Amino acid sequence: MRIGELATVTGTPVATLKYYLREGLLHGGVATAVNQASYDDTHVQRVRLVRALLHMGHLSIADAQRVIAAVEDDRVDTHTMFGVAQDALVPAAERTSSRYPAARAEVERFVERHGLRVRPDAQVRQMLADTLVAAADFLRLPPGASITTEAWDAVVPALMALAAHEVGNVPDGLPRAAMTEFMVDGTVVFEVGLMALRRMALEHASAERFT
Amino acid sequence: MRIGELATVTGTPVATLKYYLREGLLHGGVATAVNQASYDDTHVQRVRLVRALLHMGHLSIADAQRVIAAVEDDRVDTHTMFGVAQDALVPAAERTSSRYPAARAEVERFVERHGLRVRPDAQVRQMLADTLVAAADFLRLPPGASITTEAWDAVVPALMALAAHEVGNVPDGLPRAAMTEFMVDGTVVFEVGLMALRRMALEHASAERFT
């Protein structure tokens, strides 16, 4: 298909597709004439992935390029490819607070306690530490102190069962770009749902306590 | 205390405090001389709340003003005050997709099934519907179709127990501004933690399936 048709199929303006091409987020088509190229289903899937990364995941162009590089490199196995995308989904933050060492130690204990198979350098560990640091600030704990993660323990088995269900829903034999899109969209979309569930539970608890 | 001391105690520049005063987010001090006013602990608490609303909750000035109005109006009971703040925390969105009616119906069934005490017009219902609409888009379901919420059922009891624990941690007898700050900070800070927990569970599930 020509670039105009790729635009129609993916619901993405031609100017945006050209931007993706320039930034290396979209691989080139096969040249069919001077200034004309042909695109196929791999381009459709790639555009969907790039949109998921930029619009659902709010990734920077640089982070999206890193994810695309992992998708393109067949020597990178599926689980590692997901890990690169998961790391890119964690917002960058200044982590200079003196509270981080205690918070990170608490995160390591949490991961260990639940036998979670999470890479030692996974950015999601920092994300959990960010929460512990913010909570300690908010509760005005003494410098260097961290809250514990025990209150969360009871939620973990249910979250692990839900995650197994969600990852089980990724169809077999999908192309790498489509798999990664599935993972990015699934992570971000259902995350909002889980936040909504928790907020409903908080409203319920407020009604039980205060009315 | 003078405004300079209020700035020091709350870690907020004087120019920012004056902006809060102009926008009606902070109540005026007691005039002690021409161009001079005295501030007290209610101002310290209010500044903390305003910062929580704007910086943790990412509220607009208009939304923050609505929350402050509920905090200031003693005829509004605690649970309703929390509801106003919870509503303000839900990001505005264009909800024009033809998928909304089915998604909203699914949300009502979910709330009913779990006996959740969530106001009929609570914005968090829209937030959950947003997820269902985005998921149906992503899965390319036919127009008007919604995914179901059954996969989440098993998580709800654990989330409700956690929420009861969190709301139970709000100290008795706090001033209204401090209570609302507690609720806003608690909602936002621990939400990031819960997202991190789910992402760890996803990475674990990916390791189980793909390695």
CSV table of N, CA and C in Angstrom, one decimal, chain A residues 48 56 77-79 82-83 86 89-91 107 110-111 115-119 122 124-125 127-128 130-131 134-135 138-140 147 151-152 154-156 158-160 162-172 179 181-182 185-211, chain B residues 48 56 77-79 82-83 86-87 89-91 107 110-111 115-119 122 124-125 127-128 130-131 134-135 138-140 147 151-152 154-156 158-160 162-172 179 181-182 185-211:
chain,number,residue,atom,x,y,z
A,48,ARG,N,0.9,1.1,15.0
A,48,ARG,CA,0.1,0.9,16.2
A,48,ARG,C,0.9,0.9,17.4
A,56,MET,N,-0.4,6.2,24.7
A,56,MET,CA,-0.8,5.5,25.9
A,56,MET,C,0.3,5.6,27.0
A,77,ASP,N,15.1,-11.8,23.4
A,77,ASP,CA,14.0,-12.7,23.6
A,77,ASP,C,12.8,-11.9,24.1
A,78,THR,N,11.6,-12.6,24.0
A,78,THR,CA,10.3,-11.9,24.3
A,78,THR,C,10.3,-11.3,25.7
A,79,HIS,N,10.7,-12.0,26.7
A,79,HIS,CA,10.6,-11.5,28.0
A,79,HIS,C,11.5,-10.3,28.2
A,82,PHE,N,9.9,-7.3,26.6
A,82,PHE,CA,8.9,-6.7,27.5
A,82,PHE,C,9.6,-5.9,28.6
A,83,GLY,N,10.7,-6.4,29.1
A,83,GLY,CA,11.4,-5.7,30.2
A,83,GLY,C,11.9,-4.3,29.7
A,86,GLN,N,8.8,-2.2,29.6
A,86,GLN,CA,8.3,-1.9,31.0
A,86,GLN,C,9.3,-0.8,31.7
A,89,LEU,N,8.4,2.6,30.5
A,89,LEU,CA,7.2,3.1,31.0
A,89,LEU,C,7.3,3.8,32.4
A,90,VAL,N,8.4,3.5,33.0
A,90,VAL,CA,8.6,4.1,34.4
A,90,VAL,C,9.1,5.6,34.2
A,91,PRO,N,8.3,6.6,34.7
A,91,PRO,CA,8.7,8.0,34.5
A,91,PRO,C,10.1,8.2,35.1
A,107,VAL,N,12.1,-2.4,49.3
A,107,VAL,CA,11.6,-2.9,48.0
A,107,VAL,C,12.2,-4.3,47.8
A,110,PHE,N,10.5,-6.8,49.9
A,110,PHE,CA,9.2,-7.1,49.3
A,110,PHE,C,9.2,-8.1,48.2
A,111,VAL,N,10.1,-7.8,47.3
A,111,VAL,CA,10.3,-8.7,46.1
A,111,VAL,C,10.7,-10.1,46.5
A,115,GLY,N,8.6,-13.8,46.3
A,115,GLY,CA,9.2,-14.6,45.3
A,115,GLY,C,9.0,-14.1,43.9
A,116,LEU,N,8.9,-12.8,43.7
A,116,LEU,CA,8.6,-12.2,42.4
A,116,LEU,C,9.8,-12.2,41.5
A,117,ARG,N,9.6,-12.7,40.3
A,117,ARG,CA,10.7,-12.8,39.3
A,117,ARG,C,10.8,-11.4,38.6
A,118,VAL,N,11.4,-10.5,39.2
A,118,VAL,CA,11.6,-9.1,38.7
A,118,VAL,C,13.1,-8.9,38.6
A,119,ARG,N,13.5,-8.4,37.4
A,119,ARG,CA,15.0,-8.3,37.2
A,119,ARG,C,15.6,-7.4,38.3
A,122,ALA,N,15.4,-3.8,37.3
A,122,ALA,CA,14.1,-3.4,36.7
A,122,ALA,C,13.7,-2.0,37.3
A,124,VAL,N,10.9,-0.7,37.7
A,124,VAL,CA,9.7,-0.8,38.5
A,124,VAL,C,10.1,-0.8,40.0
A,125,ARG,N,11.3,-1.3,40.3
A,125,ARG,CA,11.8,-1.3,41.7
A,125,ARG,C,11.9,0.2,42.1
A,127,MET,N,10.2,2.6,40.9
A,127,MET,CA,8.8,3.2,41.0
A,127,MET,C,8.2,2.9,42.3
A,128,LEU,N,8.4,1.7,42.8
A,128,LEU,CA,7.9,1.3,44.2
A,128,LEU,C,8.6,2.1,45.2
A,130,ASP,N,9.9,5.1,44.9
A,130,ASP,CA,9.4,6.5,44.8
A,130,ASP,C,8.2,6.6,45.7
A,131,THR,N,7.3,5.6,45.7
A,131,THR,CA,6.1,5.7,46.5
A,131,THR,C,6.4,5.7,48.0
A,134,ALA,N,7.8,9.1,48.9
A,134,ALA,CA,6.8,10.1,49.0
A,134,ALA,C,5.9,9.9,50.2
A,135,ALA,N,5.6,8.7,50.5
A,135,ALA,CA,4.8,8.4,51.7
A,135,ALA,C,5.6,8.8,53.0
A,138,PHE,N,5.4,12.5,53.3
A,138,PHE,CA,4.1,12.9,53.6
A,138,PHE,C,3.8,12.7,55.1
A,139,LEU,N,4.3,11.6,55.6
A,139,LEU,CA,4.0,11.2,57.0
A,139,LEU,C,5.1,11.9,58.0
A,140,ARG,N,6.0,12.6,57.3
A,140,ARG,CA,7.1,13.3,58.1
A,140,ARG,C,7.8,12.4,59.0
A,147,ILE,N,8.6,3.7,55.2
A,147,ILE,CA,7.4,2.9,55.7
A,147,ILE,C,7.7,1.5,55.2
A,151,ALA,N,1.4,-3.8,54.5
A,151,ALA,CA,0.0,-3.6,54.3
A,151,ALA,C,-0.4,-4.1,52.9
A,152,TRP,N,0.6,-4.1,52.0
A,152,TRP,CA,0.3,-4.5,50.6
A,152,TRP,C,0.3,-6.1,50.4
A,154,ALA,N,-1.3,-8.6,51.4
A,154,ALA,CA,-2.5,-9.3,51.2
A,154,ALA,C,-3.1,-9.1,49.8
A,155,VAL,N,-2.6,-8.1,49.1
A,155,VAL,CA,-3.1,-7.8,47.7
A,155,VAL,C,-2.3,-8.6,46.7
A,156,VAL,N,-1.1,-9.0,47.0
A,156,VAL,CA,-0.2,-9.5,46.0
A,156,VAL,C,-0.7,-10.8,45.4
A,158,ALA,N,-3.7,-11.8,44.7
A,158,ALA,CA,-4.7,-11.5,43.7
A,158,ALA,C,-4.1,-10.8,42.5
A,159,LEU,N,-3.2,-9.9,42.7
A,159,LEU,CA,-2.6,-9.2,41.6
A,159,LEU,C,-1.8,-10.2,40.7
A,160,MET,N,-1.1,-11.1,41.4
A,160,MET,CA,-0.3,-12.1,40.6
A,160,MET,C,-1.3,-13.0,39.7
A,162,LEU,N,-4.2,-12.1,38.6
A,162,LEU,CA,-4.7,-11.2,37.6
A,162,LEU,C,-3.7,-11.1,36.5
A,163,ALA,N,-2.4,-10.9,36.8
A,163,ALA,CA,-1.4,-10.7,35.9
A,163,ALA,C,-1.2,-12.0,35.0
A,164,ALA,N,-1.3,-13.1,35.7
A,164,ALA,CA,-1.1,-14.4,34.9
A,164,ALA,C,-2.2,-14.5,33.9
A,165,HIS,N,-3.4,-14.1,34.3
A,165,HIS,CA,-4.6,-14.1,33.4
A,165,HIS,C,-4.3,-13.1,32.2
A,166,GLU,N,-3.8,-11.9,32.5
A,166,GLU,CA,-3.6,-10.9,31.5
A,166,GLU,C,-2.5,-11.3,30.5
A,167,VAL,N,-1.4,-11.8,31.0
A,167,VAL,CA,-0.3,-12.3,30.2
A,167,VAL,C,-0.7,-13.5,29.4
A,168,GLY,N,-1.6,-14.3,30.0
A,168,GLY,CA,-2.1,-15.5,29.3
A,168,GLY,C,-3.0,-15.1,28.1
A,169,ASN,N,-3.5,-13.9,28.2
A,169,ASN,CA,-4.4,-13.4,27.1
A,169,ASN,C,-3.6,-13.0,25.8
A,170,VAL,N,-2.3,-12.8,26.0
A,170,VAL,CA,-1.5,-12.4,24.8
A,170,VAL,C,-1.5,-13.6,23.8
A,171,PRO,N,-2.1,-13.4,22.6
A,171,PRO,CA,-2.2,-14.5,21.7
A,171,PRO,C,-0.9,-15.1,21.3
A,172,ASP,N,-0.8,-16.4,21.1
A,172,ASP,CA,0.4,-17.1,20.6
A,172,ASP,C,0.7,-16.7,19.2
A,179,MET,N,2.9,-8.0,19.7
A,179,MET,CA,3.0,-8.5,21.1
A,179,MET,C,3.4,-7.3,22.1
A,181,GLU,N,2.9,-4.1,21.5
A,181,GLU,CA,1.8,-3.2,21.6
A,181,GLU,C,0.8,-3.8,22.7
A,182,PHE,N,0.5,-5.1,22.6
A,182,PHE,CA,-0.4,-5.7,23.5
A,182,PHE,C,0.0,-5.5,24.9
A,185,ASP,N,-0.2,-1.5,25.8
A,185,ASP,CA,-1.6,-1.1,26.0
A,185,ASP,C,-2.2,-1.8,27.2
A,186,GLY,N,-1.9,-3.1,27.4
A,186,GLY,CA,-2.5,-3.8,28.5
A,186,GLY,C,-2.0,-3.2,29.8
A,187,THR,N,-0.7,-2.9,29.9
A,187,THR,CA,-0.2,-2.3,31.1
A,187,THR,C,-0.9,-1.0,31.5
A,188,VAL,N,-0.9,-0.1,30.5
A,188,VAL,CA,-1.4,1.2,30.7
A,188,VAL,C,-2.9,1.3,30.9
A,189,VAL,N,-3.7,0.6,30.0
A,189,VAL,CA,-5.1,0.7,30.0
A,189,VAL,C,-5.7,0.1,31.3
A,190,PHE,N,-5.2,-1.1,31.7
A,190,PHE,CA,-5.8,-1.7,32.8
A,190,PHE,C,-5.3,-1.1,34.1
A,191,GLU,N,-4.2,-0.4,34.0
A,191,GLU,CA,-3.7,0.3,35.2
A,191,GLU,C,-4.7,1.3,35.7
A,192,VAL,N,-5.3,2.1,34.7
A,192,VAL,CA,-6.3,3.1,35.1
A,192,VAL,C,-7.5,2.4,35.7
A,193,GLY,N,-7.8,1.3,35.2
A,193,GLY,CA,-9.0,0.5,35.8
A,193,GLY,C,-8.7,0.1,37.2
A,194,LEU,N,-7.5,-0.4,37.4
A,194,LEU,CA,-7.1,-0.8,38.8
A,194,LEU,C,-7.1,0.4,39.8
A,195,MET,N,-6.7,1.6,39.3
A,195,MET,CA,-6.7,2.8,40.1
A,195,MET,C,-8.2,3.1,40.4
A,196,ALA,N,-9.1,3.0,39.4
A,196,ALA,CA,-10.5,3.3,39.6
A,196,ALA,C,-11.1,2.4,40.7
A,197,LEU,N,-10.7,1.1,40.6
A,197,LEU,CA,-11.2,0.1,41.6
A,197,LEU,C,-10.7,0.5,43.0
A,198,ARG,N,-9.5,0.9,43.1
A,198,ARG,CA,-9.0,1.2,44.4
A,198,ARG,C,-9.7,2.5,45.0
A,199,ARG,N,-9.9,3.4,44.1
A,199,ARG,CA,-10.6,4.7,44.5
A,199,ARG,C,-12.1,4.4,44.9
A,200,MET,N,-12.7,3.4,44.2
A,200,MET,CA,-14.0,3.0,44.6
A,200,MET,C,-14.0,2.4,46.0
A,201,ALA,N,-13.0,1.5,46.2
A,201,ALA,CA,-12.8,0.9,47.6
A,201,ALA,C,-12.6,2.0,48.6
A,202,LEU,N,-11.8,3.0,48.3
A,202,LEU,CA,-11.6,4.1,49.3
A,202,LEU,C,-12.9,4.9,49.6
A,203,GLU,N,-13.7,5.1,48.5
A,203,GLU,CA,-14.9,5.8,48.8
A,203,GLU,C,-15.8,5.0,49.7
A,204,HIS,N,-15.9,3.7,49.4
A,204,HIS,CA,-16.6,2.7,50.2
A,204,HIS,C,-16.2,2.8,51.7
A,205,ALA,N,-14.9,2.7,51.9
A,205,ALA,CA,-14.3,2.8,53.2
A,205,ALA,C,-14.6,4.1,53.9
A,206,SER,N,-14.6,5.2,53.2
A,206,SER,CA,-14.9,6.5,53.7
A,206,SER,C,-16.4,6.5,54.2
A,207,ALA,N,-17.3,5.9,53.3
A,207,ALA,CA,-18.7,5.9,53.7
A,207,ALA,C,-18.9,5.0,55.0
A,208,GLU,N,-18.1,3.9,55.0
A,208,GLU,CA,-18.3,3.1,56.2
A,208,GLU,C,-17.8,3.8,57.5
A,209,ARG,N,-16.7,4.6,57.3
A,209,ARG,CA,-16.2,5.2,58.5
A,209,ARG,C,-16.9,6.5,58.9
A,210,PHE,N,-17.3,7.3,57.9
A,210,PHE,CA,-17.7,8.7,58.2
A,210,PHE,C,-19.2,9.0,58.1
A,211,THR,N,-20.0,8.0,57.6
A,211,THR,CA,-21.4,8.3,57.6
A,211,THR,C,-22.2,7.3,58.5
B,48,ARG,N,-0.4,23.3,52.8
B,48,ARG,CA,-0.1,21.9,52.6
B,48,ARG,C,-1.1,21.2,51.7
B,56,MET,N,0.5,17.0,43.9
B,56,MET,CA,0.3,15.5,43.9
B,56,MET,C,-0.9,15.1,43.0
B,77,ASP,N,-20.4,17.4,55.2
B,77,ASP,CA,-19.8,16.4,56.1
B,77,ASP,C,-18.6,15.8,55.5
B,78,THR,N,-17.8,15.1,56.3
B,78,THR,CA,-16.5,14.6,55.9
B,78,THR,C,-16.6,13.8,54.7
B,79,HIS,N,-17.5,12.8,54.7
B,79,HIS,CA,-17.6,11.9,53.5
B,79,HIS,C,-17.8,12.7,52.2
B,82,PHE,N,-14.7,14.5,51.1
B,82,PHE,CA,-13.8,13.5,50.4
B,82,PHE,C,-14.3,13.3,49.0
B,83,GLY,N,-15.6,13.1,48.8
B,83,GLY,CA,-16.2,12.9,47.5
B,83,GLY,C,-15.9,14.0,46.5
B,86,GLN,N,-12.3,13.6,45.6
B,86,GLN,CA,-12.1,12.4,44.8
B,86,GLN,C,-12.6,12.7,43.3
B,87,ASP,N,-13.7,13.4,43.2
B,87,ASP,CA,-14.2,13.7,41.9
B,87,ASP,C,-13.2,14.6,41.1
B,89,LEU,N,-10.1,14.7,41.4
B,89,LEU,CA,-8.9,13.9,41.0
B,89,LEU,C,-9.1,13.1,39.8
B,90,VAL,N,-10.3,13.0,39.3
B,90,VAL,CA,-10.5,12.2,38.0
B,90,VAL,C,-10.3,13.1,36.9
B,91,PRO,N,-9.3,12.8,36.0
B,91,PRO,CA,-9.0,13.7,34.9
B,91,PRO,C,-10.2,13.9,34.0
B,107,VAL,N,-20.1,-0.9,34.4
B,107,VAL,CA,-19.6,-0.3,35.6
B,107,VAL,C,-20.7,-0.4,36.7
B,110,PHE,N,-20.8,-3.8,38.0
B,110,PHE,CA,-19.7,-4.1,38.9
B,110,PHE,C,-19.9,-3.5,40.3
B,111,VAL,N,-20.3,-2.3,40.3
B,111,VAL,CA,-20.5,-1.6,41.6
B,111,VAL,C,-21.6,-2.4,42.4
B,115,GLY,N,-21.4,-4.6,46.0
B,115,GLY,CA,-22.0,-3.8,47.1
B,115,GLY,C,-21.2,-2.6,47.5
B,116,LEU,N,-20.6,-2.0,46.5
B,116,LEU,CA,-19.7,-0.8,46.8
B,116,LEU,C,-20.5,0.4,47.1
B,117,ARG,N,-20.2,1.1,48.2
B,117,ARG,CA,-20.9,2.4,48.5
B,117,ARG,C,-20.2,3.5,47.8
B,118,VAL,N,-20.6,3.7,46.5
B,118,VAL,CA,-20.0,4.7,45.6
B,118,VAL,C,-21.1,5.5,45.1
B,119,ARG,N,-21.1,6.9,45.3
B,119,ARG,CA,-22.2,7.8,44.9
B,119,ARG,C,-22.6,7.5,43.4
B,122,ALA,N,-20.6,9.6,41.2
B,122,ALA,CA,-19.1,9.7,41.4
B,122,ALA,C,-18.4,9.7,40.1
B,124,VAL,N,-15.5,8.6,39.6
B,124,VAL,CA,-14.7,7.4,39.5
B,124,VAL,C,-15.4,6.4,38.6
B,125,ARG,N,-16.7,6.5,38.6
B,125,ARG,CA,-17.4,5.5,37.7
B,125,ARG,C,-17.1,5.8,36.2
B,127,MET,N,-14.2,7.0,35.3
B,127,MET,CA,-12.8,6.6,35.2
B,127,MET,C,-12.7,5.1,34.8
B,128,LEU,N,-13.6,4.3,35.5
B,128,LEU,CA,-13.6,2.9,35.2
B,128,LEU,C,-14.2,2.7,33.8
B,130,ASP,N,-13.9,4.7,31.3
B,130,ASP,CA,-12.8,5.1,30.4
B,130,ASP,C,-11.9,3.9,30.0
B,131,THR,N,-11.6,3.1,31.1
B,131,THR,CA,-10.7,1.9,30.9
B,131,THR,C,-11.4,0.9,30.0
B,134,ALA,N,-11.3,2.2,26.4
B,134,ALA,CA,-10.0,2.1,25.8
B,134,ALA,C,-9.7,0.6,25.5
B,135,ALA,N,-10.1,-0.3,26.4
B,135,ALA,CA,-9.8,-1.7,26.2
B,135,ALA,C,-10.5,-2.2,25.0
B,138,PHE,N,-8.8,-1.0,21.9
B,138,PHE,CA,-7.6,-1.8,21.7
B,138,PHE,C,-7.9,-3.2,21.2
B,139,LEU,N,-8.9,-3.8,21.7
B,139,LEU,CA,-9.2,-5.2,21.3
B,139,LEU,C,-10.1,-5.2,20.0
B,140,ARG,N,-10.3,-4.0,19.5
B,140,ARG,CA,-11.1,-3.8,18.3
B,140,ARG,C,-12.5,-4.6,18.3
B,147,ILE,N,-15.9,-4.8,27.1
B,147,ILE,CA,-15.4,-5.9,27.8
B,147,ILE,C,-16.1,-6.0,29.2
B,151,ALA,N,-12.9,-10.3,35.3
B,151,ALA,CA,-11.5,-10.7,35.7
B,151,ALA,C,-11.0,-9.9,36.9
B,152,TRP,N,-11.6,-8.8,37.2
B,152,TRP,CA,-11.2,-8.0,38.4
B,152,TRP,C,-11.8,-8.5,39.7
B,154,ALA,N,-11.8,-11.0,41.6
B,154,ALA,CA,-11.0,-11.6,42.6
B,154,ALA,C,-10.1,-10.6,43.3
B,155,VAL,N,-9.9,-9.4,42.7
B,155,VAL,CA,-9.0,-8.4,43.4
B,155,VAL,C,-9.7,-7.6,44.4
B,156,VAL,N,-11.1,-7.5,44.2
B,156,VAL,CA,-11.8,-6.5,44.9
B,156,VAL,C,-11.8,-6.7,46.5
B,158,ALA,N,-9.5,-7.9,48.4
B,158,ALA,CA,-8.2,-7.5,48.9
B,158,ALA,C,-8.1,-5.9,48.9
B,159,LEU,N,-8.6,-5.3,47.8
B,159,LEU,CA,-8.5,-3.8,47.7
B,159,LEU,C,-9.4,-3.2,48.7
B,160,MET,N,-10.6,-3.8,49.0
B,160,MET,CA,-11.5,-3.2,50.0
B,160,MET,C,-10.8,-3.3,51.4
B,162,LEU,N,-7.6,-3.4,52.0
B,162,LEU,CA,-6.5,-2.4,52.0
B,162,LEU,C,-7.1,-1.0,52.2
B,163,ALA,N,-8.2,-0.6,51.5
B,163,ALA,CA,-8.8,0.7,51.7
B,163,ALA,C,-9.3,0.9,53.1
B,164,ALA,N,-9.9,-0.1,53.7
B,164,ALA,CA,-10.4,0.1,55.1
B,164,ALA,C,-9.2,0.4,56.0
B,165,HIS,N,-8.1,-0.3,55.7
B,165,HIS,CA,-6.9,-0.1,56.5
B,165,HIS,C,-6.4,1.4,56.3
B,166,GLU,N,-6.4,1.8,55.1
B,166,GLU,CA,-5.8,3.2,54.8
B,166,GLU,C,-6.7,4.2,55.4
B,167,VAL,N,-8.0,4.1,55.2
B,167,VAL,CA,-9.0,5.1,55.7
B,167,VAL,C,-8.9,5.1,57.3
B,168,GLY,N,-8.7,3.8,57.8
B,168,GLY,CA,-8.6,3.7,59.2
B,168,GLY,C,-7.4,4.4,59.8
B,169,ASN,N,-6.4,4.6,58.9
B,169,ASN,CA,-5.2,5.4,59.4
B,169,ASN,C,-5.3,6.9,59.5
B,170,VAL,N,-6.4,7.4,58.9
B,170,VAL,CA,-6.6,8.8,59.0
B,170,VAL,C,-6.9,9.1,60.5
B,171,PRO,N,-6.0,10.0,61.2
B,171,PRO,CA,-6.2,10.2,62.6
B,171,PRO,C,-7.5,10.8,62.9
B,172,ASP,N,-8.0,10.5,64.1
B,172,ASP,CA,-9.3,11.2,64.6
B,172,ASP,C,-9.0,12.6,64.9
B,179,MET,N,-7.3,16.6,57.1
B,179,MET,CA,-7.9,15.4,56.7
B,179,MET,C,-8.0,15.2,55.2
B,181,GLU,N,-6.1,16.7,53.0
B,181,GLU,CA,-4.7,16.5,52.5
B,181,GLU,C,-4.3,15.1,52.7
B,182,PHE,N,-4.6,14.5,53.8
B,182,PHE,CA,-4.4,13.1,54.1
B,182,PHE,C,-5.0,12.2,53.0
B,185,ASP,N,-3.3,13.0,49.4
B,185,ASP,CA,-1.9,12.4,49.3
B,185,ASP,C,-2.0,10.9,49.3
B,186,GLY,N,-2.8,10.4,50.2
B,186,GLY,CA,-3.0,8.9,50.3
B,186,GLY,C,-3.4,8.3,49.0
B,187,THR,N,-4.4,8.9,48.4
B,187,THR,CA,-5.0,8.4,47.2
B,187,THR,C,-3.9,8.4,46.1
B,188,VAL,N,-3.2,9.5,46.0
B,188,VAL,CA,-2.2,9.6,44.8
B,188,VAL,C,-0.9,8.8,45.1
B,189,VAL,N,-0.4,9.0,46.3
B,189,VAL,CA,0.9,8.4,46.6
B,189,VAL,C,0.8,6.8,46.5
B,190,PHE,N,-0.2,6.3,47.1
B,190,PHE,CA,-0.2,4.8,47.2
B,190,PHE,C,-0.7,4.2,45.9
B,191,GLU,N,-1.4,5.0,45.1
B,191,GLU,CA,-1.8,4.6,43.8
B,191,GLU,C,-0.6,4.2,42.9
B,192,VAL,N,0.5,5.0,43.0
B,192,VAL,CA,1.7,4.7,42.2
B,192,VAL,C,2.3,3.4,42.7
B,193,GLY,N,2.2,3.2,44.0
B,193,GLY,CA,2.7,2.0,44.6
B,193,GLY,C,1.9,0.8,44.1
B,194,LEU,N,0.6,0.9,44.0
B,194,LEU,CA,-0.2,-0.2,43.5
B,194,LEU,C,0.1,-0.5,42.1
B,195,MET,N,0.3,0.6,41.3
B,195,MET,CA,0.7,0.4,39.9
B,195,MET,C,2.0,-0.4,39.8
B,196,ALA,N,2.9,0.0,40.7
B,196,ALA,CA,4.2,-0.7,40.7
B,196,ALA,C,4.1,-2.2,41.0
B,197,LEU,N,3.2,-2.5,42.0
B,197,LEU,CA,3.0,-3.9,42.4
B,197,LEU,C,2.4,-4.7,41.2
B,198,ARG,N,1.4,-4.0,40.5
B,198,ARG,CA,0.8,-4.8,39.4
B,198,ARG,C,1.9,-5.0,38.3
B,199,ARG,N,2.7,-4.0,38.0
B,199,ARG,CA,3.8,-4.2,37.0
B,199,ARG,C,4.8,-5.2,37.4
B,200,MET,N,5.1,-5.3,38.7
B,200,MET,CA,6.0,-6.4,39.1
B,200,MET,C,5.3,-7.8,38.9
B,201,ALA,N,4.0,-7.8,39.1
B,201,ALA,CA,3.2,-9.1,38.9
B,201,ALA,C,3.2,-9.4,37.4
B,202,LEU,N,3.1,-8.4,36.6
B,202,LEU,CA,3.1,-8.6,35.1
B,202,LEU,C,4.5,-9.1,34.7
B,203,GLU,N,5.6,-8.5,35.2
B,203,GLU,CA,6.9,-9.0,34.8
B,203,GLU,C,7.1,-10.5,35.3
B,204,HIS,N,6.6,-10.8,36.5
B,204,HIS,CA,6.7,-12.2,37.0
B,204,HIS,C,5.9,-13.1,36.0
B,205,ALA,N,4.7,-12.7,35.6
B,205,ALA,CA,3.9,-13.5,34.7
B,205,ALA,C,4.6,-13.7,33.4
B,206,SER,N,5.2,-12.6,32.9
B,206,SER,CA,6.0,-12.7,31.6
B,206,SER,C,7.1,-13.7,31.8
B,207,ALA,N,7.8,-13.6,32.9
B,207,ALA,CA,8.9,-14.6,33.1
B,207,ALA,C,8.4,-16.0,33.1
B,208,GLU,N,7.3,-16.2,33.8
B,208,GLU,CA,6.7,-17.6,33.9
B,208,GLU,C,6.3,-18.1,32.5
B,209,ARG,N,5.8,-17.2,31.7
B,209,ARG,CA,5.3,-17.6,30.4
B,209,ARG,C,6.4,-17.7,29.3
B,210,PHE,N,7.3,-16.8,29.3
B,210,PHE,CA,8.2,-16.6,28.2
B,210,PHE,C,9.6,-17.0,28.4
B,211,THR,N,10.0,-17.5,29.6
B,211,THR,CA,11.4,-17.9,29.8
B,211,THR,C,11.4,-19.4,30.2
